[in-house]
Amino acid sequence: MSKVDVKVLKDLSESKKRVMTNVVQHLEQREMKERSWRWQYSVMSIILTACIGIFLYTQFSGSQEQSASIPIVFDEKLLKFSLGIDPEEKDPILTSDEKLEFESYLQLESLYAYAQSKGIVPTQEKIDKELETLIELSINENNAKFTEQLEKVNLTKEEYIEQYTKPMNYKYTTINSLLDQEKNRYKDVERMMLLFLVERDALNYFEEHYSQEIAYLREKYDIPVGEKGIHSKRGAVVAIKEHEFLVVSHADESNIGKLSIDEIVQKHGNGTWFPLIDVPKTLSPGDYVEVKYNQDYNTEGKNIVRIADIDSMEILEEYQ
């Protein structure tokens, strides 16, 4: 809980004490007042009741408005937006690239749904800050592309931001809040590795709770399961940490223990960290493995070390 939260709760607690004290004093003094003053208490009671009613109505209306602004999981309009296809097209035929984009969309939705299941709601301050950044990156810095998108959906800039940018921004902000929370669970890992670890948890949750919706969209857009861009890396396992393991191509068991991890990576000019998910319990440094993955990224400031997700892995019997 933040210092702000503590302060707010403290203020509310003090207010509650003052209200209760006033009510008690009022009840004690009521019998001491002359009958000619009793009408004033009736008027005060009516005013107090009216104020409480207005307050509750305002709070309820505000919560309703906030709920209405929260985007739903599997909004097909946003799906078409993500795929880059005409939102008015009823039965689009997707290209291979668009089918791959669909898998990315599922990953986004799984993280968003997983965050919602944990009760995560981003603050308005975070939403506004991220929206400003998103508008700057996607609109102001790519004006020509943005103009093309406006023409495709036949919307003004303001309408586009309201219908597409704001809902997507809310989802991104919610996911970032999820990652900030999950840092306590997956400590000492790079932000991208954190994303891959949480993403697996999210996909498991998603497949359990949204299997019918996923099947419906796959059938509607003719996207079979497994439409992914699979890559492969072979090499020796050089290091294993609590949540990740490092594979270096062309390294061998003789390197391990004699050279540091950085020295092995520098010697062979490559290395990839993978999340420690669904791997054999017998996995040990020195094992020669083949890991299949979908995407990888450079780690910050280290061009020869990458971070990748994991689709599957196999321990090979011998070096090749």
mmCIF file of C-alpha atoms in Angstrom:
data_model
loop_
_atom_site.group_PDB
_atom_site.id
_atom_site.type_symbol
_atom_site.label_atom_id
_atom_site.label_comp_id
_atom_site.label_asym_id
_atom_site.label_seq_id
_atom_site.Cartn_x
_atom_site.Cartn_y
_atom_site.Cartn_z
ATOM 1 C CA MET A 1 0.000 0.000 0.000
ATOM 2 C CA SER A 2 1.430 3.405 -0.894
ATOM 3 C CA LYS A 3 1.915 6.354 1.445
ATOM 4 C CA VAL A 4 -0.938 8.065 -0.330
ATOM 5 C CA ASP A 5 -3.252 5.110 0.401
ATOM 6 C CA VAL A 6 -2.295 5.161 4.075
ATOM 7 C CA LYS A 7 -2.921 8.891 4.295
ATOM 8 C CA VAL A 8 -6.321 8.582 2.645
ATOM 9 C CA LEU A 9 -7.385 5.762 4.965
ATOM 10 C CA LYS A 10 -6.182 7.773 7.951
ATOM 11 C CA ASP A 11 -8.172 10.819 6.808
ATOM 12 C CA LEU A 12 -11.286 8.680 6.303
ATOM 13 C CA SER A 13 -10.831 7.137 9.730
ATOM 14 C CA GLU A 14 -10.606 10.559 11.383
ATOM 15 C CA SER A 15 -13.682 11.770 9.490
ATOM 16 C CA LYS A 16 -15.613 8.719 10.605
ATOM 17 C CA LYS A 17 -14.700 9.404 14.252
ATOM 18 C CA ARG A 18 -15.847 13.019 13.980
ATOM 19 C CA VAL A 19 -19.157 12.010 12.418
ATOM 20 C CA MET A 20 -19.848 9.365 15.070
ATOM 21 C CA THR A 21 -18.972 11.824 17.863
ATOM 22 C CA ASN A 22 -21.321 14.437 16.448
ATOM 23 C CA VAL A 23 -24.137 11.896 16.119
ATOM 24 C CA VAL A 24 -23.702 10.729 19.742
ATOM 25 C CA GLN A 25 -23.627 14.294 21.016
ATOM 26 C CA HIS A 26 -26.695 15.105 18.993
ATOM 27 C CA LEU A 27 -28.634 12.166 20.481
ATOM 28 C CA GLU A 28 -27.569 13.066 24.034
ATOM 29 C CA GLN A 29 -28.646 16.674 23.633
ATOM 30 C CA ARG A 30 -31.952 15.932 21.882
ATOM 31 C CA GLU A 31 -33.897 15.326 25.119
ATOM 32 C CA MET A 32 -32.512 18.526 26.602
ATOM 33 C CA LYS A 33 -33.892 20.772 23.859
ATOM 34 C CA GLU A 34 -37.247 22.486 24.148
ATOM 35 C CA ARG A 35 -40.102 21.105 22.060
ATOM 36 C CA SER A 36 -40.231 24.334 20.024
ATOM 37 C CA TRP A 37 -36.860 23.449 18.480
ATOM 38 C CA ARG A 38 -37.726 19.896 17.414
ATOM 39 C CA TRP A 39 -38.793 20.972 13.909
ATOM 40 C CA GLN A 40 -35.191 22.037 13.254
ATOM 41 C CA TYR A 41 -33.976 18.483 13.762
ATOM 42 C CA SER A 42 -36.516 17.230 11.242
ATOM 43 C CA VAL A 43 -35.280 19.741 8.696
ATOM 44 C CA MET A 44 -31.655 18.832 9.412
ATOM 45 C CA SER A 45 -32.511 15.155 9.038
ATOM 46 C CA ILE A 46 -34.116 15.777 5.655
ATOM 47 C CA ILE A 47 -31.126 17.811 4.494
ATOM 48 C CA LEU A 48 -28.692 15.148 5.729
ATOM 49 C CA THR A 49 -30.672 12.385 3.997
ATOM 50 C CA ALA A 50 -30.720 14.383 0.772
ATOM 51 C CA CYS A 51 -26.957 14.980 0.943
ATOM 52 C CA ILE A 52 -26.279 11.289 1.516
ATOM 53 C CA GLY A 53 -28.533 10.425 -1.424
ATOM 54 C CA ILE A 54 -26.717 12.863 -3.734
ATOM 55 C CA PHE A 55 -23.342 11.545 -2.573
ATOM 56 C CA LEU A 56 -24.292 7.911 -3.198
ATOM 57 C CA TYR A 57 -25.769 8.743 -6.593
ATOM 58 C CA THR A 58 -22.598 10.595 -7.597
ATOM 59 C CA GLN A 59 -20.404 7.699 -6.498
ATOM 60 C CA PHE A 60 -22.588 5.134 -8.272
ATOM 61 C CA SER A 61 -22.730 7.182 -11.470
ATOM 62 C CA GLY A 62 -18.969 7.640 -11.423
ATOM 63 C CA SER A 63 -18.364 3.902 -11.009
ATOM 64 C CA GLN A 64 -20.847 3.144 -13.797
ATOM 65 C CA GLU A 65 -19.076 5.583 -16.105
ATOM 66 C CA GLN A 66 -15.699 4.048 -15.255
ATOM 67 C CA SER A 67 -17.011 0.511 -15.893
ATOM 68 C CA ALA A 68 -18.450 1.591 -19.248
ATOM 69 C CA SER A 69 -15.020 2.921 -20.305
ATOM 70 C CA ILE A 70 -13.218 -0.363 -19.534
ATOM 71 C CA PRO A 71 -12.741 -2.330 -22.778
ATOM 72 C CA ILE A 72 -13.966 -5.902 -22.901
ATOM 73 C CA VAL A 73 -11.929 -9.000 -23.717
ATOM 74 C CA PHE A 74 -12.319 -10.079 -27.367
ATOM 75 C CA ASP A 75 -13.715 -6.886 -28.873
ATOM 76 C CA GLU A 76 -13.810 -7.825 -32.571
ATOM 77 C CA LYS A 77 -13.524 -4.207 -33.621
ATOM 78 C CA LEU A 78 -10.180 -4.023 -31.819
ATOM 79 C CA LEU A 79 -9.238 -7.413 -33.253
ATOM 80 C CA LYS A 80 -9.696 -6.144 -36.799
ATOM 81 C CA PHE A 81 -7.826 -2.997 -35.832
ATOM 82 C CA SER A 82 -4.907 -5.108 -34.582
ATOM 83 C CA LEU A 83 -4.923 -7.214 -37.745
ATOM 84 C CA GLY A 84 -4.994 -4.111 -39.932
ATOM 85 C CA ILE A 85 -8.110 -5.152 -41.863
ATOM 86 C CA ASP A 86 -11.219 -3.155 -42.785
ATOM 87 C CA PRO A 87 -13.489 -3.048 -39.690
ATOM 88 C CA GLU A 88 -16.567 -3.113 -41.955
ATOM 89 C CA GLU A 89 -15.475 -6.264 -43.799
ATOM 90 C CA LYS A 90 -17.674 -9.146 -42.652
ATOM 91 C CA ASP A 91 -15.743 -12.214 -43.847
ATOM 92 C CA PRO A 92 -12.117 -11.176 -44.398
ATOM 93 C CA ILE A 93 -9.592 -13.647 -45.795
ATOM 94 C CA LEU A 94 -6.417 -13.273 -43.754
ATOM 95 C CA THR A 95 -2.911 -13.382 -45.158
ATOM 96 C CA SER A 96 -0.217 -15.469 -43.455
ATOM 97 C CA ASP A 97 1.169 -12.325 -41.788
ATOM 98 C CA GLU A 98 -2.288 -11.401 -40.488
ATOM 99 C CA LYS A 99 -2.701 -14.910 -39.082
ATOM 100 C CA LEU A 100 0.548 -14.487 -37.168
ATOM 101 C CA GLU A 101 -0.732 -11.137 -35.952
ATOM 102 C CA PHE A 102 -3.803 -12.958 -34.648
ATOM 103 C CA GLU A 103 -1.567 -15.007 -32.342
ATOM 104 C CA SER A 104 -0.042 -11.771 -31.033
ATOM 105 C CA TYR A 105 -3.559 -10.464 -30.449
ATOM 106 C CA LEU A 106 -4.379 -13.569 -28.399
ATOM 107 C CA GLN A 107 -1.273 -12.988 -26.300
ATOM 108 C CA LEU A 108 -2.364 -9.404 -25.624
ATOM 109 C CA GLU A 109 -5.896 -10.472 -24.713
ATOM 110 C CA SER A 110 -4.640 -13.286 -22.479
ATOM 111 C CA LEU A 111 -2.457 -10.880 -20.495
ATOM 112 C CA TYR A 112 -5.324 -8.395 -20.228
ATOM 113 C CA ALA A 113 -7.825 -11.050 -19.088
ATOM 114 C CA TYR A 114 -5.266 -12.458 -16.620
ATOM 115 C CA ALA A 115 -4.712 -8.979 -15.171
ATOM 116 C CA GLN A 116 -8.462 -8.515 -14.773
ATOM 117 C CA SER A 117 -8.724 -11.862 -12.986
ATOM 118 C CA LYS A 118 -6.261 -10.509 -10.428
ATOM 119 C CA GLY A 119 -8.365 -7.389 -9.914
ATOM 120 C CA ILE A 120 -5.799 -5.052 -11.432
ATOM 121 C CA VAL A 121 -7.160 -1.617 -12.338
ATOM 122 C CA PRO A 122 -4.605 1.006 -13.446
ATOM 123 C CA THR A 123 -4.758 4.476 -11.942
ATOM 124 C CA GLN A 124 -6.083 7.319 -14.056
ATOM 125 C CA GLU A 125 -2.686 8.976 -13.779
ATOM 126 C CA LYS A 126 -1.016 5.942 -15.390
ATOM 127 C CA ILE A 127 -3.691 5.737 -18.086
ATOM 128 C CA ASP A 128 -3.286 9.399 -19.020
ATOM 129 C CA LYS A 129 0.512 9.201 -19.021
ATOM 130 C CA GLU A 130 0.594 6.103 -21.233
ATOM 131 C CA LEU A 131 -2.020 7.595 -23.569
ATOM 132 C CA GLU A 132 0.122 10.681 -24.079
ATOM 133 C CA THR A 133 3.110 8.488 -24.956
ATOM 134 C CA LEU A 134 1.061 6.233 -27.246
ATOM 135 C CA ILE A 135 -0.392 9.179 -29.153
ATOM 136 C CA GLU A 136 3.064 10.683 -29.535
ATOM 137 C CA LEU A 137 4.564 7.436 -30.874
ATOM 138 C CA SER A 138 1.710 6.110 -33.012
ATOM 139 C CA ILE A 139 0.290 9.379 -34.318
ATOM 140 C CA ASN A 140 2.592 12.360 -34.105
ATOM 141 C CA GLU A 141 5.775 10.512 -35.129
ATOM 142 C CA ASN A 142 4.095 8.510 -37.913
ATOM 143 C CA ASN A 143 1.776 11.104 -39.366
ATOM 144 C CA ALA A 144 1.696 9.657 -42.894
ATOM 145 C CA LYS A 145 0.836 6.152 -41.690
ATOM 146 C CA PHE A 146 -1.713 7.525 -39.260
ATOM 147 C CA THR A 147 -3.413 9.517 -42.020
ATOM 148 C CA GLU A 148 -3.649 6.314 -44.054
ATOM 149 C CA GLN A 149 -5.262 4.516 -41.105
ATOM 150 C CA LEU A 150 -7.793 7.324 -40.681
ATOM 151 C CA GLU A 151 -8.812 7.028 -44.312
ATOM 152 C CA LYS A 152 -9.199 3.249 -43.959
ATOM 153 C CA VAL A 153 -11.585 3.488 -41.010
ATOM 154 C CA ASN A 154 -13.186 6.760 -42.222
ATOM 155 C CA LEU A 155 -12.799 8.542 -38.884
ATOM 156 C CA THR A 156 -11.536 11.874 -37.626
ATOM 157 C CA LYS A 157 -8.448 11.973 -35.434
ATOM 158 C CA GLU A 158 -10.578 12.524 -32.323
ATOM 159 C CA GLU A 159 -12.940 9.648 -33.207
ATOM 160 C CA TYR A 160 -9.995 7.355 -33.921
ATOM 161 C CA ILE A 161 -8.395 8.080 -30.552
ATOM 162 C CA GLU A 162 -11.697 7.538 -28.752
ATOM 163 C CA GLN A 163 -12.648 4.286 -30.509
ATOM 164 C CA TYR A 164 -9.250 2.634 -30.954
ATOM 165 C CA THR A 165 -6.342 4.338 -29.211
ATOM 166 C CA LYS A 166 -7.952 4.751 -25.781
ATOM 167 C CA PRO A 167 -9.207 1.143 -25.442
ATOM 168 C CA MET A 168 -5.861 -0.279 -26.600
ATOM 169 C CA ASN A 169 -4.026 2.105 -24.292
ATOM 170 C CA TYR A 170 -6.153 0.942 -21.355
ATOM 171 C CA LYS A 171 -5.215 -2.670 -22.094
ATOM 172 C CA TYR A 172 -1.505 -1.841 -22.413
ATOM 173 C CA THR A 173 -1.572 0.113 -19.149
ATOM 174 C CA THR A 174 -3.362 -2.724 -17.362
ATOM 175 C CA ILE A 175 -0.777 -5.218 -18.622
ATOM 176 C CA ASN A 176 2.088 -2.968 -17.482
ATOM 177 C CA SER A 177 0.473 -2.786 -14.041
ATOM 178 C CA LEU A 178 0.278 -6.597 -14.057
ATOM 179 C CA LEU A 179 3.990 -6.858 -14.854
ATOM 180 C CA ASP A 180 4.845 -4.382 -12.095
ATOM 181 C CA GLN A 181 2.939 -6.576 -9.647
ATOM 182 C CA GLU A 182 4.453 -9.845 -10.902
ATOM 183 C CA LYS A 183 7.998 -8.520 -10.369
ATOM 184 C CA ASN A 184 7.580 -9.588 -6.750
ATOM 185 C CA ARG A 185 7.005 -13.154 -7.928
ATOM 186 C CA TYR A 186 9.665 -13.322 -10.646
ATOM 187 C CA LYS A 187 12.605 -11.452 -9.170
ATOM 188 C CA ASP A 188 15.919 -10.539 -10.789
ATOM 189 C CA VAL A 189 14.858 -11.028 -14.424
ATOM 190 C CA GLU A 190 14.885 -8.608 -17.351
ATOM 191 C CA ARG A 191 11.577 -6.930 -18.214
ATOM 192 C CA MET A 192 11.216 -8.953 -21.431
ATOM 193 C CA MET A 193 11.890 -12.226 -19.605
ATOM 194 C CA LEU A 194 9.309 -11.176 -17.027
ATOM 195 C CA LEU A 195 6.818 -10.717 -19.866
ATOM 196 C CA PHE A 196 7.507 -14.205 -21.249
ATOM 197 C CA LEU A 197 7.102 -15.803 -17.810
ATOM 198 C CA VAL A 198 3.843 -14.003 -17.024
ATOM 199 C CA GLU A 199 2.607 -14.614 -20.568
ATOM 200 C CA ARG A 200 2.726 -18.373 -20.051
ATOM 201 C CA ASP A 201 0.652 -18.051 -16.880
ATOM 202 C CA ALA A 202 -1.766 -15.795 -18.741
ATOM 203 C CA LEU A 203 -2.147 -18.169 -21.693
ATOM 204 C CA ASN A 204 -2.889 -21.073 -19.355
ATOM 205 C CA TYR A 205 -5.583 -18.997 -17.658
ATOM 206 C CA PHE A 206 -6.914 -17.813 -21.010
ATOM 207 C CA GLU A 207 -7.235 -21.288 -22.514
ATOM 208 C CA GLU A 208 -9.052 -22.480 -19.403
ATOM 209 C CA HIS A 209 -11.596 -19.644 -19.249
ATOM 210 C CA TYR A 210 -11.947 -18.473 -22.866
ATOM 211 C CA SER A 211 -11.600 -21.680 -24.890
ATOM 212 C CA GLN A 212 -14.987 -21.279 -26.598
ATOM 213 C CA GLU A 213 -14.296 -17.686 -27.654
ATOM 214 C CA ILE A 214 -10.868 -18.643 -29.014
ATOM 215 C CA ALA A 215 -12.333 -21.572 -30.981
ATOM 216 C CA TYR A 216 -15.077 -19.329 -32.401
ATOM 217 C CA LEU A 217 -12.605 -16.717 -33.674
ATOM 218 C CA ARG A 218 -10.225 -19.335 -35.087
ATOM 219 C CA GLU A 219 -13.080 -20.869 -37.046
ATOM 220 C CA LYS A 220 -14.471 -17.519 -38.180
ATOM 221 C CA TYR A 221 -11.115 -16.247 -39.464
ATOM 222 C CA ASP A 222 -9.840 -19.684 -40.563
ATOM 223 C CA ILE A 223 -6.788 -19.704 -38.301
ATOM 224 C CA PRO A 224 -5.655 -23.194 -37.259
ATOM 225 C CA VAL A 225 -3.881 -23.850 -33.986
ATOM 226 C CA GLY A 226 -0.105 -23.645 -34.286
ATOM 227 C CA GLU A 227 0.032 -20.807 -36.824
ATOM 228 C CA LYS A 228 3.294 -19.497 -35.368
ATOM 229 C CA GLY A 229 6.707 -18.525 -36.611
ATOM 230 C CA ILE A 230 8.861 -21.176 -34.939
ATOM 231 C CA HIS A 231 12.623 -20.669 -34.653
ATOM 232 C CA SER A 232 15.213 -23.061 -33.277
ATOM 233 C CA LYS A 233 18.464 -22.790 -31.326
ATOM 234 C CA ARG A 234 20.928 -25.559 -30.494
ATOM 235 C CA GLY A 235 23.709 -25.240 -27.996
ATOM 236 C CA ALA A 236 25.005 -26.039 -24.532
ATOM 237 C CA VAL A 237 23.209 -24.997 -21.369
ATOM 238 C CA VAL A 238 25.747 -22.696 -19.769
ATOM 239 C CA ALA A 239 23.760 -21.439 -16.774
ATOM 240 C CA ILE A 240 20.498 -22.149 -14.951
ATOM 241 C CA LYS A 241 18.855 -19.606 -12.658
ATOM 242 C CA GLU A 242 15.612 -19.718 -10.696
ATOM 243 C CA HIS A 243 13.427 -18.649 -13.636
ATOM 244 C CA GLU A 244 15.634 -18.879 -16.749
ATOM 245 C CA PHE A 245 18.452 -20.769 -18.446
ATOM 246 C CA LEU A 246 21.177 -19.713 -20.894
ATOM 247 C CA VAL A 247 22.014 -21.545 -24.113
ATOM 248 C CA VAL A 248 25.189 -20.762 -26.088
ATOM 249 C CA SER A 249 25.750 -22.225 -29.548
ATOM 250 C CA HIS A 250 29.078 -24.013 -30.155
ATOM 251 C CA ALA A 251 29.913 -23.982 -26.446
ATOM 252 C CA ASP A 252 30.761 -27.317 -24.872
ATOM 253 C CA GLU A 253 30.931 -28.808 -21.427
ATOM 254 C CA SER A 254 34.661 -28.118 -21.102
ATOM 255 C CA ASN A 255 33.950 -24.361 -21.062
ATOM 256 C CA ILE A 256 31.684 -24.583 -18.031
ATOM 257 C CA GLY A 257 33.429 -24.096 -14.700
ATOM 258 C CA LYS A 258 36.649 -22.883 -16.295
ATOM 259 C CA LEU A 259 35.300 -19.711 -17.886
ATOM 260 C CA SER A 260 32.742 -17.265 -16.544
ATOM 261 C CA ILE A 261 29.347 -16.952 -18.231
ATOM 262 C CA ASP A 262 30.368 -13.649 -19.824
ATOM 263 C CA GLU A 263 33.632 -15.151 -21.073
ATOM 264 C CA ILE A 264 31.796 -18.094 -22.687
ATOM 265 C CA VAL A 265 29.312 -15.743 -24.351
ATOM 266 C CA GLN A 266 32.092 -13.463 -25.571
ATOM 267 C CA LYS A 267 34.149 -16.412 -26.846
ATOM 268 C CA HIS A 268 31.336 -17.836 -28.985
ATOM 269 C CA GLY A 269 29.645 -14.532 -29.796
ATOM 270 C CA ASN A 270 26.127 -15.560 -28.845
ATOM 271 C CA GLY A 271 23.840 -16.561 -26.021
ATOM 272 C CA THR A 272 20.089 -16.743 -25.448
ATOM 273 C CA TRP A 273 18.201 -16.742 -22.155
ATOM 274 C CA PHE A 274 14.992 -18.791 -22.161
ATOM 275 C CA PRO A 275 12.278 -18.975 -19.478
ATOM 276 C CA LEU A 276 12.562 -22.062 -17.290
ATOM 277 C CA ILE A 277 9.111 -23.390 -18.265
ATOM 278 C CA ASP A 278 8.105 -26.971 -19.088
ATOM 279 C CA VAL A 279 11.705 -28.202 -19.222
ATOM 280 C CA PRO A 280 12.947 -31.619 -18.040
ATOM 281 C CA LYS A 281 13.669 -31.725 -14.314
ATOM 282 C CA THR A 282 17.022 -33.303 -15.147
ATOM 283 C CA LEU A 283 18.185 -30.241 -17.110
ATOM 284 C CA SER A 284 21.739 -29.390 -16.029
ATOM 285 C CA PRO A 285 24.595 -27.082 -17.115
ATOM 286 C CA GLY A 286 26.521 -28.790 -19.897
ATOM 287 C CA ASP A 287 23.474 -30.451 -21.480
ATOM 288 C CA TYR A 288 23.239 -30.050 -25.245
ATOM 289 C CA VAL A 289 19.726 -28.924 -26.147
ATOM 290 C CA GLU A 290 17.483 -27.745 -28.954
ATOM 291 C CA VAL A 291 15.005 -25.022 -28.003
ATOM 292 C CA LYS A 292 12.135 -23.921 -30.219
ATOM 293 C CA TYR A 293 10.769 -20.423 -29.735
ATOM 294 C CA ASN A 294 8.597 -17.780 -31.407
ATOM 295 C CA GLN A 295 10.322 -14.482 -30.757
ATOM 296 C CA ASP A 296 13.544 -13.112 -29.319
ATOM 297 C CA TYR A 297 15.019 -9.723 -28.457
ATOM 298 C CA ASN A 298 18.398 -8.195 -27.697
ATOM 299 C CA THR A 299 19.025 -7.524 -24.026
ATOM 300 C CA GLU A 300 19.690 -3.915 -23.193
ATOM 301 C CA GLY A 301 23.242 -2.930 -24.126
ATOM 302 C CA LYS A 302 24.280 -6.499 -25.013
ATOM 303 C CA ASN A 303 24.015 -7.254 -28.711
ATOM 304 C CA ILE A 304 25.318 -10.815 -28.448
ATOM 305 C CA VAL A 305 22.931 -11.863 -25.662
ATOM 306 C CA ARG A 306 19.260 -12.308 -26.457
ATOM 307 C CA ILE A 307 16.073 -13.122 -24.560
ATOM 308 C CA ALA A 308 13.503 -15.463 -26.119
ATOM 309 C CA ASP A 309 10.232 -17.112 -25.242
ATOM 310 C CA ILE A 310 9.969 -20.906 -25.337
ATOM 311 C CA ASP A 311 7.688 -23.205 -27.289
ATOM 312 C CA SER A 312 9.411 -26.505 -26.528
ATOM 313 C CA MET A 313 12.834 -27.945 -25.778
ATOM 314 C CA GLU A 314 14.644 -31.257 -26.067
ATOM 315 C CA ILE A 315 17.841 -32.554 -24.521
ATOM 316 C CA LEU A 316 19.944 -34.083 -27.309
ATOM 317 C CA GLU A 317 22.113 -37.106 -26.743
ATOM 318 C CA GLU A 318 25.231 -35.728 -28.350
ATOM 319 C CA TYR A 319 26.806 -32.553 -29.647
ATOM 320 C CA GLN A 320 26.258 -31.798 -33.317
#
